[in-house]
mmCIF file of C-alpha atoms (C1' of nucleotides) in Angstrom:
data_model
loop_
_atom_site.group_PDB
_atom_site.id
_atom_site.type_symbol
_atom_site.label_atom_id
_atom_site.label_comp_id
_atom_site.label_asym_id
_atom_site.label_seq_id
_atom_site.Cartn_x
_atom_site.Cartn_y
_atom_site.Cartn_z
ATOM 1 C CA MET Q 20 19.892 -10.806 -0.692
ATOM 2 C CA ILE Q 21 23.135 -10.398 1.260
ATOM 3 C CA LEU Q 22 22.646 -13.710 3.062
ATOM 4 C CA GLY Q 23 21.767 -15.403 -0.232
ATOM 5 C CA PHE Q 24 24.807 -14.259 -2.162
ATOM 6 C CA LEU Q 25 27.148 -14.985 0.746
ATOM 7 C CA ALA Q 26 25.712 -18.509 0.858
ATOM 8 C CA GLU Q 27 27.371 -19.008 -2.542
ATOM 9 C CA GLY Q 28 30.766 -18.054 -1.110
ATOM 10 C CA PRO Q 29 32.696 -15.293 0.696
ATOM 11 C CA MET Q 30 33.124 -11.928 -1.014
ATOM 12 C CA HIS Q 31 33.569 -8.209 -0.290
ATOM 13 C CA GLY Q 32 30.823 -5.639 -0.004
ATOM 14 C CA TYR Q 33 31.654 -4.114 -3.355
ATOM 15 C CA GLU Q 34 31.323 -7.427 -5.195
ATOM 16 C CA LEU Q 35 28.079 -7.978 -3.301
ATOM 17 C CA ARG Q 36 26.686 -4.722 -4.575
ATOM 18 C CA ARG Q 37 27.607 -5.537 -8.164
ATOM 19 C CA ARG Q 38 25.693 -8.804 -7.955
ATOM 20 C CA MET Q 39 22.721 -7.095 -6.354
ATOM 21 C CA GLU Q 40 22.717 -4.594 -9.188
ATOM 22 C CA GLN Q 41 22.773 -7.399 -11.753
ATOM 23 C CA LEU Q 42 19.990 -9.307 -10.026
ATOM 24 C CA HIS Q 43 17.830 -6.216 -10.274
ATOM 25 C CA GLY Q 44 18.551 -5.987 -13.984
ATOM 26 C CA TYR Q 45 20.359 -2.659 -13.479
ATOM 27 C CA ALA Q 46 16.916 -1.168 -12.835
ATOM 28 C CA HIS Q 47 17.450 -0.019 -9.273
ATOM 29 C CA PRO Q 48 20.903 -0.474 -7.713
ATOM 30 C CA VAL Q 49 21.255 -0.679 -3.946
ATOM 31 C CA SER Q 50 23.171 2.303 -2.599
ATOM 32 C CA PHE Q 51 26.210 2.030 -0.364
ATOM 33 C CA GLY Q 52 24.324 3.914 2.298
ATOM 34 C CA THR Q 53 21.963 0.933 2.428
ATOM 35 C CA LEU Q 54 24.472 -1.841 1.920
ATOM 36 C CA TYR Q 55 27.157 -1.129 4.515
ATOM 37 C CA PRO Q 56 24.826 -0.457 7.455
ATOM 38 C CA ALA Q 57 22.914 -3.604 6.471
ATOM 39 C CA ILE Q 58 26.144 -5.640 6.533
ATOM 40 C CA ALA Q 59 26.980 -4.110 9.921
ATOM 41 C CA ARG Q 60 23.577 -5.161 11.302
ATOM 42 C CA LEU Q 61 23.954 -8.707 9.998
ATOM 43 C CA ALA Q 62 27.452 -8.851 11.488
ATOM 44 C CA ALA Q 63 26.178 -7.572 14.840
ATOM 45 C CA ALA Q 64 23.495 -10.267 14.788
ATOM 46 C CA GLY Q 65 26.141 -12.927 14.188
ATOM 47 C CA PHE Q 66 24.941 -13.909 10.718
ATOM 48 C CA VAL Q 67 28.008 -12.552 8.920
ATOM 49 C CA ARG Q 68 31.678 -12.703 9.900
ATOM 50 C CA GLN Q 69 34.037 -9.946 8.697
ATOM 51 C CA GLU Q 70 37.664 -10.866 7.944
ATOM 52 C CA SER Q 71 40.218 -8.165 7.310
ATOM 53 C CA GLY Q 72 42.397 -8.811 4.288
ATOM 54 C CA PRO Q 73 45.711 -7.229 3.218
ATOM 55 C CA GLY Q 74 46.304 -3.505 3.498
ATOM 56 C CA THR Q 75 44.629 -3.247 6.867
ATOM 57 C CA ALA Q 76 45.857 0.262 7.570
ATOM 58 C CA SER Q 77 44.678 2.670 4.887
ATOM 59 C CA ALA Q 78 42.987 0.743 2.090
ATOM 60 C CA ARG Q 79 41.279 -2.025 3.950
ATOM 61 C CA ARG Q 80 39.747 -5.050 2.273
ATOM 62 C CA ILE Q 81 37.078 -6.847 4.253
ATOM 63 C CA THR Q 82 35.928 -10.284 3.175
ATOM 64 C CA LEU Q 83 32.463 -11.312 4.330
ATOM 65 C CA HIS Q 84 31.635 -14.881 5.349
ATOM 66 C CA LEU Q 85 28.235 -16.393 6.109
ATOM 67 C CA THR Q 86 28.086 -18.094 9.519
ATOM 68 C CA ASP Q 87 26.039 -21.181 10.346
ATOM 69 C CA ALA Q 88 23.551 -18.949 12.125
ATOM 70 C CA GLY Q 89 23.433 -16.822 8.974
ATOM 71 C CA ARG Q 90 22.581 -19.834 6.833
ATOM 72 C CA ALA Q 91 19.833 -20.841 9.243
ATOM 73 C CA GLU Q 92 18.492 -17.282 9.099
ATOM 74 C CA LEU Q 93 18.487 -17.410 5.289
ATOM 75 C CA TYR Q 94 16.458 -20.615 5.279
ATOM 76 C CA GLU Q 95 14.050 -19.165 7.816
ATOM 77 C CA ARG Q 96 13.498 -16.017 5.750
ATOM 78 C CA LEU Q 97 12.943 -18.031 2.568
ATOM 79 C CA ARG Q 98 10.526 -20.342 4.349
ATOM 80 C CA THR Q 99 8.412 -17.699 6.069
ATOM 81 C CA ALA Q 100 8.260 -15.150 3.229
ATOM 82 C CA GLU Q 101 4.964 -13.274 3.127
ATOM 83 C CA GLY Q 102 3.491 -9.819 2.512
ATOM 84 C CA THR Q 103 5.422 -7.661 0.082
ATOM 85 C CA ASP Q 104 8.057 -10.385 -0.302
ATOM 86 C CA ILE Q 105 5.340 -12.318 -2.130
ATOM 87 C CA THR Q 106 3.300 -9.542 -3.734
ATOM 88 C CA ASP Q 107 6.098 -7.220 -4.870
ATOM 89 C CA GLY Q 108 7.645 -8.531 -8.077
ATOM 90 C CA GLN Q 109 11.139 -7.252 -7.333
ATOM 91 C CA ARG Q 110 11.194 -8.729 -3.868
ATOM 92 C CA PHE Q 111 9.783 -12.040 -5.008
ATOM 93 C CA MET Q 112 12.441 -12.278 -7.711
ATOM 94 C CA VAL Q 113 15.118 -12.038 -5.014
ATOM 95 C CA LEU Q 114 13.378 -14.837 -3.153
ATOM 96 C CA LEU Q 115 13.347 -16.984 -6.304
ATOM 97 C CA ALA Q 116 17.052 -16.412 -6.903
ATOM 98 C CA PHE Q 117 17.906 -18.252 -3.700
ATOM 99 C CA LEU Q 118 14.872 -20.493 -3.240
ATOM 100 C CA SER Q 119 16.676 -23.609 -4.475
ATOM 101 C CA MET Q 120 18.862 -23.450 -1.345
ATOM 102 C CA LEU Q 121 15.847 -24.340 0.790
ATOM 103 C CA PRO Q 122 16.183 -28.124 1.280
ATOM 104 C CA ASP Q 123 12.513 -29.068 1.642
ATOM 105 C CA LYS Q 124 10.635 -29.209 -1.675
ATOM 106 C CA ALA Q 125 7.245 -28.894 0.022
ATOM 107 C CA GLU Q 126 8.335 -25.615 1.580
ATOM 108 C CA ARG Q 127 9.660 -24.345 -1.737
ATOM 109 C CA ASP Q 128 6.384 -25.228 -3.444
ATOM 110 C CA ALA Q 129 4.444 -23.445 -0.715
ATOM 111 C CA VAL Q 130 6.282 -20.218 -1.536
ATOM 112 C CA LEU Q 131 5.475 -20.585 -5.242
ATOM 113 C CA ARG Q 132 1.852 -21.301 -4.407
ATOM 114 C CA ARG Q 133 1.534 -18.119 -2.347
ATOM 115 C CA ARG Q 134 2.815 -16.099 -5.301
ATOM 116 C CA LEU Q 135 0.491 -17.880 -7.735
ATOM 117 C CA GLU Q 136 -2.459 -17.226 -5.439
ATOM 118 C CA PHE Q 137 -1.699 -13.511 -5.379
ATOM 119 C CA LEU Q 138 -1.277 -13.328 -9.153
ATOM 120 C CA SER Q 139 -4.494 -15.269 -9.726
ATOM 121 C CA GLN Q 140 -6.783 -12.855 -7.954
ATOM 122 C CA PRO Q 141 -8.081 -10.442 -10.608
ATOM 123 C CA ALA Q 142 -6.635 -6.962 -10.163
ATOM 124 C CA SER Q 143 -6.563 -3.978 -12.441
ATOM 125 C CA PHE Q 144 -4.610 -0.772 -12.043
ATOM 126 C CA PHE Q 145 -7.437 1.635 -12.732
ATOM 127 C CA TYR Q 146 -10.857 1.640 -11.161
ATOM 128 C CA GLU Q 147 -14.063 3.567 -11.507
ATOM 129 C CA ASP Q 148 -16.662 3.485 -8.741
ATOM 130 C CA GLY Q 149 -14.865 0.550 -7.219
ATOM 131 C CA HIS Q 150 -14.917 -1.886 -10.132
ATOM 132 C CA PRO Q 151 -11.862 -2.519 -12.311
ATOM 133 C CA LEU Q 152 -11.585 -1.063 -15.787
ATOM 134 C CA LYS Q 153 -10.724 -3.356 -18.680
ATOM 135 C CA ALA Q 154 -8.241 -2.437 -21.373
ATOM 136 C CA ASP Q 155 -11.064 -1.668 -23.822
ATOM 137 C CA ASP Q 156 -12.660 0.788 -21.385
ATOM 138 C CA ILE Q 157 -9.513 2.863 -21.129
ATOM 139 C CA SER Q 158 -9.101 5.580 -23.711
ATOM 140 C CA ASP Q 159 -5.723 6.805 -22.440
ATOM 141 C CA PRO Q 160 -3.197 4.939 -24.610
ATOM 142 C CA TYR Q 161 -0.442 5.052 -21.982
ATOM 143 C CA ARG Q 162 -2.639 3.550 -19.322
ATOM 144 C CA ARG Q 163 -3.765 0.901 -21.783
ATOM 145 C CA GLY Q 164 -0.085 0.140 -22.287
ATOM 146 C CA ILE Q 165 0.346 -0.387 -18.557
ATOM 147 C CA LEU Q 166 -2.491 -2.900 -18.564
ATOM 148 C CA VAL Q 167 -1.270 -4.715 -21.671
ATOM 149 C CA SER Q 168 2.266 -5.079 -20.334
ATOM 150 C CA ALA Q 169 1.047 -6.139 -16.912
ATOM 151 C CA ARG Q 170 -1.225 -8.773 -18.406
ATOM 152 C CA ALA Q 171 1.631 -10.275 -20.412
ATOM 153 C CA THR Q 172 3.869 -10.296 -17.343
ATOM 154 C CA SER Q 173 1.254 -11.888 -15.124
ATOM 155 C CA ARG Q 174 0.388 -14.545 -17.683
ATOM 156 C CA ALA Q 175 4.012 -15.535 -18.296
ATOM 157 C CA GLU Q 176 4.736 -15.858 -14.597
ATOM 158 C CA ARG Q 177 1.524 -17.738 -13.846
ATOM 159 C CA ASP Q 178 2.255 -20.219 -16.637
ATOM 160 C CA TRP Q 179 5.735 -20.825 -15.295
ATOM 161 C CA LEU Q 180 4.532 -21.191 -11.704
ATOM 162 C CA THR Q 181 1.839 -23.642 -12.743
ATOM 163 C CA ALA Q 182 4.342 -25.687 -14.743
ATOM 164 C CA MET Q 183 6.734 -25.756 -11.790
ATOM 165 C CA LEU Q 184 4.037 -26.866 -9.381
ATOM 166 C CA THR Q 185 2.644 -29.613 -11.602
ATOM 167 C CA ALA Q 186 5.962 -30.884 -12.975
ATOM 168 C CA GLY Q 187 7.464 -32.929 -10.165
ATOM 169 C CA ALA Q 188 4.212 -32.936 -8.242
ATOM 170 C CA LYS Q 189 4.073 -35.469 -5.462
ATOM 171 C CA GLU Q 190 1.146 -33.969 -3.602
ATOM 172 C CA PRO Q 191 -1.951 -33.457 -5.775
ATOM 173 C CA SER Q 192 -3.807 -30.537 -4.283
ATOM 174 C CA MET V 177 2.089 10.242 -8.040
ATOM 175 C CA ILE V 178 0.435 12.692 -5.656
ATOM 176 C CA LEU V 179 0.664 15.543 -8.174
ATOM 177 C CA GLY V 180 -0.643 13.247 -10.923
ATOM 178 C CA PHE V 181 -3.716 12.057 -9.089
ATOM 179 C CA LEU V 182 -4.525 15.536 -7.806
ATOM 180 C CA ALA V 183 -4.381 16.767 -11.422
ATOM 181 C CA GLU V 184 -7.471 14.623 -12.001
ATOM 182 C CA GLY V 185 -9.344 16.435 -9.241
ATOM 183 C CA PRO V 186 -9.265 17.325 -5.530
ATOM 184 C CA MET V 187 -9.365 14.530 -2.957
ATOM 185 C CA HIS V 188 -8.223 13.714 0.595
ATOM 186 C CA GLY V 189 -5.091 11.871 1.605
ATOM 187 C CA TYR V 190 -6.864 8.621 2.319
ATOM 188 C CA GLU V 191 -8.457 8.466 -1.137
ATOM 189 C CA LEU V 192 -5.042 9.302 -2.582
ATOM 190 C CA ARG V 193 -3.502 6.346 -0.834
ATOM 191 C CA ARG V 194 -6.174 3.976 -2.126
ATOM 192 C CA ARG V 195 -5.489 5.027 -5.693
ATOM 193 C CA MET V 196 -1.745 4.697 -5.184
ATOM 194 C CA GLU V 197 -2.288 1.195 -3.873
ATOM 195 C CA GLN V 198 -4.388 0.305 -6.926
ATOM 196 C CA LEU V 199 -1.848 1.760 -9.360
ATOM 197 C CA HIS V 200 0.771 -0.507 -7.838
ATOM 198 C CA GLY V 201 -1.486 -3.508 -8.361
ATOM 199 C CA TYR V 202 -1.748 -3.990 -4.594
ATOM 200 C CA ALA V 203 1.847 -5.169 -4.764
ATOM 201 C CA HIS V 204 3.392 -2.516 -2.533
ATOM 202 C CA PRO V 205 1.111 0.049 -0.889
ATOM 203 C CA VAL V 206 2.505 3.425 0.162
ATOM 204 C CA SER V 207 2.454 3.822 3.936
ATOM 205 C CA PHE V 208 0.860 6.753 5.735
ATOM 206 C CA GLY V 209 4.227 7.564 7.214
ATOM 207 C CA THR V 210 5.385 8.292 3.687
ATOM 208 C CA LEU V 211 2.222 9.877 2.353
ATOM 209 C CA TYR V 212 1.414 12.571 4.907
ATOM 210 C CA PRO V 213 4.927 14.032 5.218
ATOM 211 C CA ALA V 214 5.096 14.000 1.398
ATOM 212 C CA ILE V 215 1.827 15.965 1.213
ATOM 213 C CA ALA V 216 3.174 18.379 3.803
ATOM 214 C CA ARG V 217 6.308 18.962 1.722
ATOM 215 C CA LEU V 218 4.301 19.565 -1.441
ATOM 216 C CA ALA V 219 2.046 21.971 0.468
ATOM 217 C CA ALA V 220 5.058 23.817 1.867
ATOM 218 C CA ALA V 221 6.440 24.145 -1.659
ATOM 219 C CA GLY V 222 3.136 25.631 -2.826
ATOM 220 C CA PHE V 223 2.243 22.783 -5.167
ATOM 221 C CA VAL V 224 -0.734 21.606 -3.127
ATOM 222 C CA ARG V 225 -3.395 23.620 -1.290
ATOM 223 C CA GLN V 226 -5.067 22.100 1.778
ATOM 224 C CA GLU V 227 -8.701 22.999 2.423
ATOM 225 C CA SER V 228 -10.386 22.052 5.677
ATOM 226 C CA GLY V 229 -13.774 20.458 5.138
ATOM 227 C CA PRO V 230 -16.705 19.987 7.541
ATOM 228 C CA GLY V 231 -16.107 18.975 11.142
ATOM 229 C CA THR V 232 -13.135 21.231 11.455
ATOM 230 C CA ALA V 233 -12.853 20.793 15.214
ATOM 231 C CA SER V 234 -12.337 17.141 16.069
ATOM 232 C CA ALA V 235 -12.725 15.027 12.946
ATOM 233 C CA ARG V 236 -11.103 17.164 10.341
ATOM 234 C CA ARG V 237 -11.346 16.384 6.667
ATOM 235 C CA ILE V 238 -8.688 17.978 4.574
ATOM 236 C CA THR V 239 -9.283 18.201 0.855
ATOM 237 C CA LEU V 240 -6.178 18.547 -1.294
ATOM 238 C CA HIS V 241 -6.123 20.743 -4.399
ATOM 239 C CA LEU V 242 -3.394 21.019 -7.025
ATOM 240 C CA THR V 243 -2.215 24.593 -7.567
ATOM 241 C CA ASP V 244 -1.080 26.051 -10.890
ATOM 242 C CA ALA V 245 2.491 25.799 -9.675
ATOM 243 C CA GLY V 246 1.776 22.169 -8.806
ATOM 244 C CA ARG V 247 0.596 21.423 -12.336
ATOM 245 C CA ALA V 248 3.692 23.074 -13.774
ATOM 246 C CA GLU V 249 5.815 20.967 -11.444
ATOM 247 C CA LEU V 250 4.002 17.808 -12.592
ATOM 248 C CA TYR V 251 4.729 18.611 -16.237
ATOM 249 C CA GLU V 252 8.346 19.355 -15.426
ATOM 250 C CA ARG V 253 8.809 16.059 -13.609
ATOM 251 C CA LEU V 254 7.189 14.100 -16.434
ATOM 252 C CA ARG V 255 9.310 15.890 -19.001
ATOM 253 C CA THR V 256 12.675 15.511 -17.266
ATOM 254 C CA ALA V 257 12.260 11.948 -15.982
ATOM 255 C CA GLU V 258 15.518 9.998 -15.947
ATOM 256 C CA GLY V 259 17.515 7.505 -13.916
ATOM 257 C CA THR V 260 15.425 5.093 -11.882
ATOM 258 C CA ASP V 261 12.227 6.788 -13.063
ATOM 259 C CA ILE V 262 13.070 5.284 -16.458
ATOM 260 C CA THR V 263 14.864 2.086 -15.513
ATOM 261 C CA ASP V 264 12.717 0.937 -12.595
ATOM 262 C CA GLY V 265 9.546 -0.709 -13.885
ATOM 263 C CA GLN V 266 7.375 0.397 -10.970
ATOM 264 C CA ARG V 267 8.473 3.998 -11.229
ATOM 265 C CA PHE V 268 8.124 4.090 -14.984
ATOM 266 C CA MET V 269 4.593 2.736 -14.700
ATOM 267 C CA VAL V 270 3.689 5.695 -12.502
ATOM 268 C CA LEU V 271 5.138 7.988 -15.131
ATOM 269 C CA LEU V 272 3.066 6.283 -17.831
ATOM 270 C CA ALA V 273 -0.119 6.652 -15.818
ATOM 271 C CA PHE V 274 0.093 10.443 -16.070
ATOM 272 C CA LEU V 275 2.139 10.906 -19.226
ATOM 273 C CA SER V 276 -0.881 11.813 -21.340
ATOM 274 C CA MET V 277 -1.206 15.024 -19.321
ATOM 275 C CA LEU V 278 2.009 16.305 -20.885
ATOM 276 C CA PRO V 279 0.816 18.533 -23.766
ATOM 277 C CA ASP V 280 3.751 18.124 -26.158
ATOM 278 C CA LYS V 281 3.732 14.831 -28.079
ATOM 279 C CA ALA V 282 7.441 15.077 -28.916
ATOM 280 C CA GLU V 283 8.247 15.261 -25.208
ATOM 281 C CA ARG V 284 5.994 12.305 -24.458
ATOM 282 C CA ASP V 285 7.670 10.276 -27.191
ATOM 283 C CA ALA V 286 11.091 11.184 -25.834
ATOM 284 C CA VAL V 287 10.158 9.613 -22.501
ATOM 285 C CA LEU V 288 9.020 6.413 -24.215
ATOM 286 C CA ARG V 289 12.185 6.332 -26.278
ATOM 287 C CA ARG V 290 14.355 6.546 -23.173
ATOM 288 C CA ARG V 291 12.562 3.542 -21.705
ATOM 289 C CA LEU V 292 12.831 1.600 -24.957
ATOM 290 C CA GLU V 293 16.524 2.327 -25.143
ATOM 291 C CA PHE V 294 17.067 0.961 -21.645
ATOM 292 C CA LEU V 295 15.023 -2.174 -22.351
ATOM 293 C CA SER V 296 16.840 -2.764 -25.641
ATOM 294 C CA GLN V 297 20.301 -3.070 -24.193
ATOM 295 C CA PRO V 298 20.869 -6.763 -23.515
ATOM 296 C CA ALA V 299 20.924 -7.521 -19.785
ATOM 297 C CA SER V 300 20.712 -10.755 -17.901
ATOM 298 C CA PHE V 301 20.258 -11.269 -14.174
ATOM 299 C CA PHE V 302 23.027 -13.785 -13.658
ATOM 300 C CA TYR V 303 26.615 -13.514 -14.814
ATOM 301 C CA GLU V 304 29.707 -15.656 -14.766
ATOM 302 C CA ASP V 305 33.135 -14.100 -15.283
ATOM 303 C CA GLY V 306 31.456 -10.923 -16.480
ATOM 304 C CA HIS V 307 29.409 -12.292 -19.370
ATOM 305 C CA PRO V 308 25.665 -12.903 -19.070
ATOM 306 C CA LEU V 309 24.255 -16.412 -18.706
ATOM 307 C CA LYS V 310 21.486 -17.541 -21.038
ATOM 308 C CA ALA V 311 18.451 -19.458 -19.883
ATOM 309 C CA ASP V 312 19.886 -22.716 -21.230
ATOM 310 C CA ASP V 313 23.096 -22.264 -19.246
ATOM 311 C CA ILE V 314 21.240 -22.031 -15.962
ATOM 312 C CA SER V 315 20.530 -25.284 -14.206
ATOM 313 C CA ASP V 316 18.678 -23.753 -11.242
ATOM 314 C CA PRO V 317 14.994 -23.962 -12.252
ATOM 315 C CA TYR V 318 13.970 -20.978 -10.134
ATOM 316 C CA ARG V 319 16.585 -18.731 -11.673
ATOM 317 C CA ARG V 320 15.566 -19.955 -15.104
ATOM 318 C CA GLY V 321 12.031 -18.913 -14.173
ATOM 319 C CA ILE V 322 13.231 -15.415 -13.380
ATOM 320 C CA LEU V 323 14.827 -15.148 -16.816
ATOM 321 C CA VAL V 324 11.810 -16.575 -18.643
ATOM 322 C CA SER V 325 9.383 -14.199 -16.915
ATOM 323 C CA ALA V 326 11.669 -11.222 -17.409
ATOM 324 C CA ARG V 327 12.059 -11.971 -21.099
ATOM 325 C CA ALA V 328 8.294 -12.114 -21.587
ATOM 326 C CA THR V 329 7.866 -8.852 -19.699
ATOM 327 C CA SER V 330 10.569 -7.068 -21.631
ATOM 328 C CA ARG V 331 9.308 -8.307 -24.988
ATOM 329 C CA ALA V 332 5.701 -7.263 -24.303
ATOM 330 C CA GLU V 333 6.724 -3.795 -23.195
ATOM 331 C CA ARG V 334 9.168 -3.307 -26.069
ATOM 332 C CA ASP V 335 6.508 -4.318 -28.581
ATOM 333 C CA TRP V 336 4.057 -1.854 -27.091
ATOM 334 C CA LEU V 337 6.608 0.963 -26.957
ATOM 335 C CA THR V 338 7.617 0.367 -30.573
ATOM 336 C CA ALA V 339 3.985 0.362 -31.672
ATOM 337 C CA MET V 340 3.332 3.603 -29.802
ATOM 338 C CA LEU V 341 6.348 5.312 -31.306
ATOM 339 C CA THR V 342 5.633 4.256 -34.891
ATOM 340 C CA ALA V 343 1.842 4.647 -34.806
ATOM 341 C CA GLY V 344 1.217 8.362 -35.001
ATOM 342 C CA ALA V 345 4.805 9.053 -35.969
ATOM 343 C CA LYS V 346 5.383 12.479 -37.404
ATOM 344 C CA GLU V 347 9.128 12.440 -37.027
ATOM 345 C CA PRO V 348 10.770 9.468 -38.710
ATOM 346 C CA SER V 349 13.932 8.786 -36.745
ATOM 347 C "C1'" DA Z 256 -32.405 0.927 20.030
ATOM 348 C "C1'" DG Z 257 -28.122 -0.853 21.308
ATOM 349 C "C1'" DG Z 258 -23.784 -2.849 20.361
ATOM 350 C "C1'" DC Z 259 -20.187 -4.729 17.449
ATOM 351 C "C1'" DT Z 260 -17.198 -4.431 13.624
ATOM 352 C "C1'" DA Z 261 -15.180 -2.430 9.720
ATOM 353 C "C1'" DA Z 262 -13.955 1.404 7.092
ATOM 354 C "C1'" DT Z 263 -12.535 6.207 6.936
ATOM 355 C "C1'" DG Z 264 -9.249 9.685 7.936
ATOM 356 C "C1'" DC Z 265 -5.156 12.136 9.997
ATOM 357 C "C1'" DA Z 266 -1.004 11.762 12.355
ATOM 358 C "C1'" DT Z 267 3.476 10.345 14.754
ATOM 359 C "C1'" DC Z 268 7.665 7.359 15.808
ATOM 360 C "C1'" DG Z 269 11.809 4.481 15.426
ATOM 361 C "C1'" DA Z 270 14.233 1.880 12.047
ATOM 362 C "C1'" DT Z 271 15.629 1.522 7.407
ATOM 363 C "C1'" DT Z 272 16.877 3.146 2.844
ATOM 364 C "C1'" DC Z 273 18.241 6.601 -0.433
ATOM 365 C "C1'" DG Z 274 21.375 9.627 -2.848
ATOM 366 C "C1'" DA Z 275 25.237 12.389 -2.588
ATOM 367 C "C1'" DC Z 276 29.607 12.906 -0.987
ATOM 368 C "C1'" DA Z 277 34.410 11.726 1.143
ATOM 369 C "C1'" DT Z 278 38.518 9.030 0.836
ATOM 370 C "C1'" DA Z 279 42.144 6.006 -0.796
ATOM 371 C "C1'" DT Z 280 44.530 2.651 -4.113
ATOM 372 C "C1'" DA Z 281 45.404 0.829 -8.713
ATOM 373 C "C1'" DG Z 282 45.635 0.813 -13.723
ATOM 374 C "C1'" DC Z 283 45.556 2.727 -18.244
ATOM 375 C "C1'" DG Z 284 45.852 5.876 -22.068
ATOM 376 C "C1'" DA Z 285 46.943 10.779 -23.861
ATOM 377 C "C1'" DT O 56 52.216 13.787 -15.499
ATOM 378 C "C1'" DC O 57 47.408 14.464 -15.764
ATOM 379 C "C1'" DG O 58 42.941 12.780 -16.008
ATOM 380 C "C1'" DC O 59 39.723 9.002 -16.107
ATOM 381 C "C1'" DT O 60 37.854 4.784 -14.610
ATOM 382 C "C1'" DA O 61 37.405 0.870 -11.537
ATOM 383 C "C1'" DT O 62 37.879 -1.004 -6.908
ATOM 384 C "C1'" DA O 63 36.716 -0.538 -2.154
ATOM 385 C "C1'" DT O 64 34.771 1.164 2.397
ATOM 386 C "C1'" DG O 65 32.443 4.270 4.556
ATOM 387 C "C1'" DT O 66 29.412 8.756 6.483
ATOM 388 C "C1'" DC O 67 25.524 12.045 6.567
ATOM 389 C "C1'" DG O 68 21.084 14.372 6.044
ATOM 390 C "C1'" DA O 69 16.728 13.622 3.972
ATOM 391 C "C1'" DA O 70 13.132 10.542 2.589
ATOM 392 C "C1'" DT O 71 10.656 6.235 3.169
ATOM 393 C "C1'" DC O 72 8.879 2.248 5.574
ATOM 394 C "C1'" DG O 73 6.044 -0.318 8.705
ATOM 395 C "C1'" DA O 74 3.725 -0.211 12.935
ATOM 396 C "C1'" DT O 75 0.804 1.981 15.899
ATOM 397 C "C1'" DG O 76 -2.512 5.407 17.968
ATOM 398 C "C1'" DC O 77 -6.765 7.700 17.914
ATOM 399 C "C1'" DA O 78 -11.162 9.573 16.590
ATOM 400 C "C1'" DT O 79 -15.271 9.531 13.575
ATOM 401 C "C1'" DT O 80 -18.539 7.452 10.558
ATOM 402 C "C1'" DA O 81 -21.081 3.528 8.238
ATOM 403 C "C1'" DG O 82 -23.098 -0.880 8.132
ATOM 404 C "C1'" DC O 83 -24.945 -4.843 10.102
ATOM 405 C "C1'" DC O 84 -26.831 -8.135 13.486
ATOM 406 C "C1'" DT O 85 -30.114 -8.981 17.158
#
DNA sequence: AGGCTAATGCATCGATTCGACATATAGCGA
DNA sequence: TCGCTATATGTCGAATCGATGCATTAGCCT
């Protein structure tokens, strides 16, 4: 997420955190204890350059810039996304937010296809003796609510993914 | 989640992890490095009792039981849920999965109302100069997809929450 | 019966993240 | 002037993650 936002232009850590918070829909903000060490690691790896602004002594302002190596790293991470980056909705949403930066359309489509594949395999949230329970089988109204909401979510995203993959389709699968 | 599943009956850690994985829709499994220390903490606090099963020597099987104090703790955590437990969709889903265990309907409704309130306040994922961007204003197709999916999710959950709160309503707000 | 593979089950380790706190400047209203 | 909020960078202990190790049990093929 840091590499992605910095690819849009230089900014400070604080501004970065505000955007991260917004991208997560204010549901789960990233803490400073996560953000600043993460910036430090990216800087140590040469992906981010830190430039001191005015007021260097007491109240320091540090502007963060993405390096060429950082941009390459961003592309690489978008391209090779797998595991929880695909299966976890929050993580995948972050991927989507910056996916358009990946130049190759075939590679972008491949990412979408991996997500669609995961969403297409039938999965419930409650099981009995190994087989999934349907909404009608569940008496607990709250658990039924989980299933109903999840179904709606999955359907909406699958429809959108399918539309995206068939729209400008050059390679018929 | 551990307290909730153990409230349904005793089981070992491995079985616990499988159910946690299912409840998350296989999107983000909980690692053993998280689970076993968490069990140990709950046991140290007196919320969980560990009983050694057969094969005590080499291949030990430890069955976990919820204590009375553990059940009280579960109720308390369901009752007083706030912050990311309400705003974060994954966390709230866990809450929902065990909410029916909470005896008092008014307290259960209060939890739902907190979630509904959060979902009702208008929030986008992308902003420009402080004000939220609508789907039509966003040219990036992937970001538009994020908004479209999120809208569908939010609408489905809000509809369900509203239905739940008005259905067996005894207290007209 | 023997051997291979997968699943079950408990546990630890280093790296990462979380949540709370510390610190300083700037602006604004009572 | 006092208090509150926003901006801005950071630290620290506790919790979590992801990978790995290791032993036992179950199923399956030949």
